[in-house]
PDB file of C-alpha atoms in Angstrom:
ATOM      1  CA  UNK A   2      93.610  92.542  75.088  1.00 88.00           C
ATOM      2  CA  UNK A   3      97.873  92.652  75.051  1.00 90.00           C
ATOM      3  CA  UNK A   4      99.411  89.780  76.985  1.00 91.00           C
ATOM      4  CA  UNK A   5      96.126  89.052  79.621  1.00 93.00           C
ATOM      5  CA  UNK A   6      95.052  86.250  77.904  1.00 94.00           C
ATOM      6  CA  UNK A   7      98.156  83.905  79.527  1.00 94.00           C
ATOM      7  CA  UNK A   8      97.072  85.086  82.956  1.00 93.00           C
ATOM      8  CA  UNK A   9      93.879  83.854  83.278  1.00 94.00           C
ATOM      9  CA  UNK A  10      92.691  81.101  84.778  1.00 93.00           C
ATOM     10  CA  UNK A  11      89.971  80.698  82.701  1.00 94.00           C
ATOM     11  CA  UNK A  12      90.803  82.468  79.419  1.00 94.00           C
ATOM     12  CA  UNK A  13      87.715  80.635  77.524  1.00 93.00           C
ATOM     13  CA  UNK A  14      85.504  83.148  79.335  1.00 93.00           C
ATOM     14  CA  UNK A  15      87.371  86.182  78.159  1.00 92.00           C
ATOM     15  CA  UNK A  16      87.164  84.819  74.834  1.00 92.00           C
ATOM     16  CA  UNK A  17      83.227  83.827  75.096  1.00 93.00           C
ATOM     17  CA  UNK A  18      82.131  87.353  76.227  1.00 93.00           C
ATOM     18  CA  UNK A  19      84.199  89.435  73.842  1.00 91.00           C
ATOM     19  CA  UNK A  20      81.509  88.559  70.660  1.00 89.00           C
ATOM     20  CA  UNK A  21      78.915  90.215  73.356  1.00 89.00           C
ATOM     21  CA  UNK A  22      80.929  93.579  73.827  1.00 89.00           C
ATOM     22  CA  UNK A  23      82.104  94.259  69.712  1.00 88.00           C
ATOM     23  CA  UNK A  24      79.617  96.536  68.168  1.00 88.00           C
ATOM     24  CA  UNK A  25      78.520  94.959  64.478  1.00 87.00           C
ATOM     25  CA  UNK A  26      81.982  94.728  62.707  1.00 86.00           C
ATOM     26  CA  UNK A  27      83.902  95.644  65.637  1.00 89.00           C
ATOM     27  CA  UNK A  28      87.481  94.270  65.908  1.00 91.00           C
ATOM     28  CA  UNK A  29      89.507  92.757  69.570  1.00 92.00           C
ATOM     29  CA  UNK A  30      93.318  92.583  69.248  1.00 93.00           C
ATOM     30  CA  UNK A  31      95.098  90.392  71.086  1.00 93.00           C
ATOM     31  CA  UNK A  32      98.596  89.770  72.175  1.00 93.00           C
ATOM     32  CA  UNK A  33     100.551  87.173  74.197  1.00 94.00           C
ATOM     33  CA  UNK A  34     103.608  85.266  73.819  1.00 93.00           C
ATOM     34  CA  UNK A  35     104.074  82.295  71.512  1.00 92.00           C
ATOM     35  CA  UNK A  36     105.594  79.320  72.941  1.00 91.00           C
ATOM     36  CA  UNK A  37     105.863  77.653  69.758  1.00 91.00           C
ATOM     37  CA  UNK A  38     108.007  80.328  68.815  1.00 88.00           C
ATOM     38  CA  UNK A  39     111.596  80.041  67.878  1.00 82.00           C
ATOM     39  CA  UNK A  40     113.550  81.365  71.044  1.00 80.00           C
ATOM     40  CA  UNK A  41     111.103  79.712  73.351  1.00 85.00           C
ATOM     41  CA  UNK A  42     112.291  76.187  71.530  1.00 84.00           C
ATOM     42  CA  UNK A  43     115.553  76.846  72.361  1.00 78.00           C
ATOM     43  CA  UNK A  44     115.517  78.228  75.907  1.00 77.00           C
ATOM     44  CA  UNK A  45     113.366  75.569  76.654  1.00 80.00           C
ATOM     45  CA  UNK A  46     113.249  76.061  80.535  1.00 79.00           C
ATOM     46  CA  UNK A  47     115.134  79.354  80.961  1.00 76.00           C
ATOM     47  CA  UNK A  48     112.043  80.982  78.279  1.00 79.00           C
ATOM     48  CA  UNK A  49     110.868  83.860  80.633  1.00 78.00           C
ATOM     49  CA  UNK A  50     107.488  83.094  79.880  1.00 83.00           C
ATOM     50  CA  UNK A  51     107.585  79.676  81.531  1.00 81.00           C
ATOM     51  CA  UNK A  52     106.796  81.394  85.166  1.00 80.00           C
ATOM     52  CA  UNK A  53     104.207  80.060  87.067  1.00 77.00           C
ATOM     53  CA  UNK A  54     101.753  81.463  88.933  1.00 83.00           C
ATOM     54  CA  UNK A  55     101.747  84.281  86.438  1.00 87.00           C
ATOM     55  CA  UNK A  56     101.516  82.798  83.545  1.00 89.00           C
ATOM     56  CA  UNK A  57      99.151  80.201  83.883  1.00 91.00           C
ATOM     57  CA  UNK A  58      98.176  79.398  79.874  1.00 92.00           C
ATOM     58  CA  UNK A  59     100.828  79.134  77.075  1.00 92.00           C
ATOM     59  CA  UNK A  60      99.227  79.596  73.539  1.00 94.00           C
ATOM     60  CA  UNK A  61     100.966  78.642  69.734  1.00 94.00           C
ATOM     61  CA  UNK A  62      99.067  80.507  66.797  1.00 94.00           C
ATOM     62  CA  UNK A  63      96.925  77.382  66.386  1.00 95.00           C
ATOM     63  CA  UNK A  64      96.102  76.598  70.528  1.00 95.00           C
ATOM     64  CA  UNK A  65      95.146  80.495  69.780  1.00 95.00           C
ATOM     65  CA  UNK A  66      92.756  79.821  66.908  1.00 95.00           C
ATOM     66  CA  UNK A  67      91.231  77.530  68.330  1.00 95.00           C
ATOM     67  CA  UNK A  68      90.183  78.358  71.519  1.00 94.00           C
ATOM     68  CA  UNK A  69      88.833  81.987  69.572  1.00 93.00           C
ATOM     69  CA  UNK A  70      86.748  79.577  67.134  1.00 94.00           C
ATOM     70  CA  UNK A  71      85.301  77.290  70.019  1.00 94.00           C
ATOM     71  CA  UNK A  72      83.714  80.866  71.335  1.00 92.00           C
ATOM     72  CA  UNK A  73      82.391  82.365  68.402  1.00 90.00           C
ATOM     73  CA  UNK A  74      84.973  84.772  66.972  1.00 93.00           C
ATOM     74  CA  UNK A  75      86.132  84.556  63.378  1.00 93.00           C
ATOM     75  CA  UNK A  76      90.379  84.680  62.888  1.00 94.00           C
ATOM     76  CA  UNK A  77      90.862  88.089  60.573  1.00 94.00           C
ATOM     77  CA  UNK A  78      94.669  87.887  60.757  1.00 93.00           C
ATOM     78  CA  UNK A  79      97.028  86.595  62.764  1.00 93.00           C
ATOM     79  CA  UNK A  80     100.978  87.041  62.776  1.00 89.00           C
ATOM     80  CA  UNK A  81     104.114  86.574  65.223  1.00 89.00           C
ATOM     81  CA  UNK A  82     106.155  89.050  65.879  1.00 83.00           C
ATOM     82  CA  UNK A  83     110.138  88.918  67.440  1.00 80.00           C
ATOM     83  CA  UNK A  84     111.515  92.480  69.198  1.00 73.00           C
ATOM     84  CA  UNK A  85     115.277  92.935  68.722  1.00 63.00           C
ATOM     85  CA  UNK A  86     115.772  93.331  72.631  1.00 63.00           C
ATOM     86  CA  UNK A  87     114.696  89.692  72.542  1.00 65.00           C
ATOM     87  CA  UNK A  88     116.826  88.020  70.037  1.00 67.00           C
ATOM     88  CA  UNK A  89     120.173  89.878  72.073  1.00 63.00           C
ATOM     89  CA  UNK A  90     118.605  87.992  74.893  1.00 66.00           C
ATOM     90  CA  UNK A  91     119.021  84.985  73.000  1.00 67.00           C
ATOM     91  CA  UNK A  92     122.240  85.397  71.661  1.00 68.00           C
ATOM     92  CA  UNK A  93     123.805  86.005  75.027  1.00 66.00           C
ATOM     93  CA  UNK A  94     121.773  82.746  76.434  1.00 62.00           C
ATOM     94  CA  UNK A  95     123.295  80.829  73.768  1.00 64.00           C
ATOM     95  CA  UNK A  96     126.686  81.895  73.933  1.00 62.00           C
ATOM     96  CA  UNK A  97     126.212  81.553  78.276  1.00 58.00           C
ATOM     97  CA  UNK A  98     125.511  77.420  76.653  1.00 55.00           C
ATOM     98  CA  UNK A  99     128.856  77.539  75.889  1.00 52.00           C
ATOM     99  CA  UNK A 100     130.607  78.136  79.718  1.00 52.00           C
ATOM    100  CA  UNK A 101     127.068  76.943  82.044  1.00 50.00           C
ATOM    101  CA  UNK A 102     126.128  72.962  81.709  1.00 48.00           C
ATOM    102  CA  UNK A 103     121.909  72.909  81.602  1.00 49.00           C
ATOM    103  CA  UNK A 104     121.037  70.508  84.570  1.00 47.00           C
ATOM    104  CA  UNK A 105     119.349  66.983  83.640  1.00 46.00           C
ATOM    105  CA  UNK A 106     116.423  68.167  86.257  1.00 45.00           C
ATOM    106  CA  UNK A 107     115.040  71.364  86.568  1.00 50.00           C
ATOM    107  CA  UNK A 108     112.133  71.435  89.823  1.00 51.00           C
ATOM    108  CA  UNK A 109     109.163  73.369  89.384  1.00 50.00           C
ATOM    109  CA  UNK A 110     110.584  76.098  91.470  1.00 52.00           C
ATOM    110  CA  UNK A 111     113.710  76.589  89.298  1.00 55.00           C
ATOM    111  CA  UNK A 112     111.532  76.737  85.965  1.00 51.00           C
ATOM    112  CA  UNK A 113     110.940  80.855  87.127  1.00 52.00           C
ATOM    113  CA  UNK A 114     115.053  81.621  87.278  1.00 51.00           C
ATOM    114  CA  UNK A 115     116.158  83.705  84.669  1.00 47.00           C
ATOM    115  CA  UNK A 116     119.288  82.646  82.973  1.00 46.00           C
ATOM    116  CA  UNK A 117     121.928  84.703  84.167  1.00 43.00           C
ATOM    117  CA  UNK A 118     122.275  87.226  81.480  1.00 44.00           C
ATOM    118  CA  UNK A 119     122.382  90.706  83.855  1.00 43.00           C
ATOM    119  CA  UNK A 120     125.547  89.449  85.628  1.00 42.00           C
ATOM    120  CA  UNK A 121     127.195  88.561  81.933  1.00 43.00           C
ATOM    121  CA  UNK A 122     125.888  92.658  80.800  1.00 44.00           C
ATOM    122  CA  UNK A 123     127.119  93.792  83.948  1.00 45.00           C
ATOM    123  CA  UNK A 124     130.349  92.491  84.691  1.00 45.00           C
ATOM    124  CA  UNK A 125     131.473  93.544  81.150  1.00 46.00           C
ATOM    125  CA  UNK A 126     134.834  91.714  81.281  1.00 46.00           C
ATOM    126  CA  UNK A 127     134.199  90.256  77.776  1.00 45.00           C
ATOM    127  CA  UNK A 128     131.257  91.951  76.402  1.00 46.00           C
ATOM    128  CA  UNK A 129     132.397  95.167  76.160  1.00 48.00           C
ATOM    129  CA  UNK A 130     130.260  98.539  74.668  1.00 55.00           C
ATOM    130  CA  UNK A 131     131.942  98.060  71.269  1.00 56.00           C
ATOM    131  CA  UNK A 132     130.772  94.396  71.470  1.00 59.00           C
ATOM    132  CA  UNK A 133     127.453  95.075  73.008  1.00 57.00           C
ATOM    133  CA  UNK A 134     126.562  97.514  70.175  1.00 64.00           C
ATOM    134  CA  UNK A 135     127.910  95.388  67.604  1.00 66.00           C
ATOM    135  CA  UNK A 136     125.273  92.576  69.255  1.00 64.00           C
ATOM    136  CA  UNK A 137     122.347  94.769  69.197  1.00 64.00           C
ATOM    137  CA  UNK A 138     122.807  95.519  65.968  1.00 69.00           C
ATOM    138  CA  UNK A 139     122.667  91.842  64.727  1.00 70.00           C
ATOM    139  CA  UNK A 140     119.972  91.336  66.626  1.00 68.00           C
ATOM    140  CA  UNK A 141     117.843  93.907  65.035  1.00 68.00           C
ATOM    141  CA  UNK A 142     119.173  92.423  61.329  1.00 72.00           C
ATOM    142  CA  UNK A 143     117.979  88.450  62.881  1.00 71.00           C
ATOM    143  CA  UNK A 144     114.527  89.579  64.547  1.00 69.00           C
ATOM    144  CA  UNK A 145     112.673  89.397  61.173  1.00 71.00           C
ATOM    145  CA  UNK A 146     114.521  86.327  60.076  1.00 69.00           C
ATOM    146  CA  UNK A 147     113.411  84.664  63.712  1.00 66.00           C
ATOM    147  CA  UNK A 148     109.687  86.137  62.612  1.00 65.00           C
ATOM    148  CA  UNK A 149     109.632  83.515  59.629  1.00 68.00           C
ATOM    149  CA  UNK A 150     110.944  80.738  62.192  1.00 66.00           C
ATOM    150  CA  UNK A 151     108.589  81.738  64.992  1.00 79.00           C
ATOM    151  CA  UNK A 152     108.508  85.056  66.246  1.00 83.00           C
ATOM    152  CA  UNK A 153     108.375  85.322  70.487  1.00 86.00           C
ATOM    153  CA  UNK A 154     104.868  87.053  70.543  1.00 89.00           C
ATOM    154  CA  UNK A 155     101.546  86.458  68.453  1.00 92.00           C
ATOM    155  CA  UNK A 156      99.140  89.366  67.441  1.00 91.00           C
ATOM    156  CA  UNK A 157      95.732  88.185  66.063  1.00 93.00           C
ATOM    157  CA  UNK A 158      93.293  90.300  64.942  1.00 93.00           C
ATOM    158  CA  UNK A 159      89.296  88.849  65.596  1.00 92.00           C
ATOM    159  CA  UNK A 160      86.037  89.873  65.123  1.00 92.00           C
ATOM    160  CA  UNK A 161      82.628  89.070  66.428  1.00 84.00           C
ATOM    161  CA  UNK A 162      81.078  85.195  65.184  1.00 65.00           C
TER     162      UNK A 162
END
C-alpha cells in the first residue's frame, strides 16, 4: 500500500480489512509521507503534501501506529526515510526565505501553491550547473542526517493481529 493511505477518506477501513486479506504470517507494507518529519516542520505551508482534496489524512509514525493497532495489525518495523531530490528541494526553499517574505495569512486555497522553486532552477541567473551539482551533492550527504531528524516519508512494515 505506497502513499494511498493519505488519500482516503476513510483510511480506518483500509486498515480494518487488510488482517482479512494476509495469509497466516503474511506481511502489508505501507508508505506515505510523514508530516512530523523534518522538512515538513520547516516548510510549514509550502510542504507539498499539505494539498487538499488529495491528500485528505496526514500521518506521524505514531498517528500511523496507532490507527494500525486500533484495527488489529501488529507494528513489525517501522522507519522514515528522506530522498536526496527532497532535501535540494529544501535547500533551495530555504535559501528562496532569504529574498520572499512568508505572508502572516495563508487561505485555504493558497495552502496547494508550490513555493516557487522551478522559476529559481530555471532562470539559472545564480544557480548555475556548477552550483546545482555542487547542491545535489550535499543533499545526498544531508538526506541520512535529515532521516535521524525526521525523514519526509514513513515505511512500516505490519502483519496480521
Amino acid at each position: 500500500v505506497n502513499h494511498v493511505i493519505e488519500h482516503l477518506r476513510q483510511p480506518a477501513g483500509l486498515m480494518q480489512a487488510l488482517p482479512g486479506l494476509l495469509k497466516p504470517g503474511g506481511l502489508v507494507y505501507l508508505a506515505c509521507p510523514n508530516h512530523a518529519g523534518l522538512r515538513a516542520r520547516i516548510m510549514g505551508l509550502h510542504y507539498e503534501h499539505y494539498c487538499p482534496p488529495e491528500h485528505l489524512h496526514f500521518f506521524t509514525p505514531r498517528s500511523l501506529q496507532q490507527i494500525g493497532e486500533r484495527c488489529g495489525l501488529r507494528l513489525m518495523e517501522q522507519h522514515t526515510f528522506t530522498h536526496a531530490f527532497h532535501v535540494k528541494e529544501l535547500l533551495l526553499h530555504v535559501a528562496l526565505l532569504r529574498f520572499l517574505r512568508q505572508p502572516r495569512y495563508v487561505s485555504p486555497a493558497d495552502r496547494c501553491r508550490r513555493p516557487p522553486l522551478r522559476f529559481v532552477e530555471r532562470s539559472g541567473a545564480w544557480l548555475r550547473k556548477p552550483a546545482y551539482g555542487l547542491l545535489l551533492g550535499l543533499s545526498r550527504c544531508l538526506a541520512p542526517l535529515l532521516d535521524r531528524a525526521g525523514g519526509d516519508h514513513i515505511h512500516a512494515f505490519w502483519q496480521g493481529g
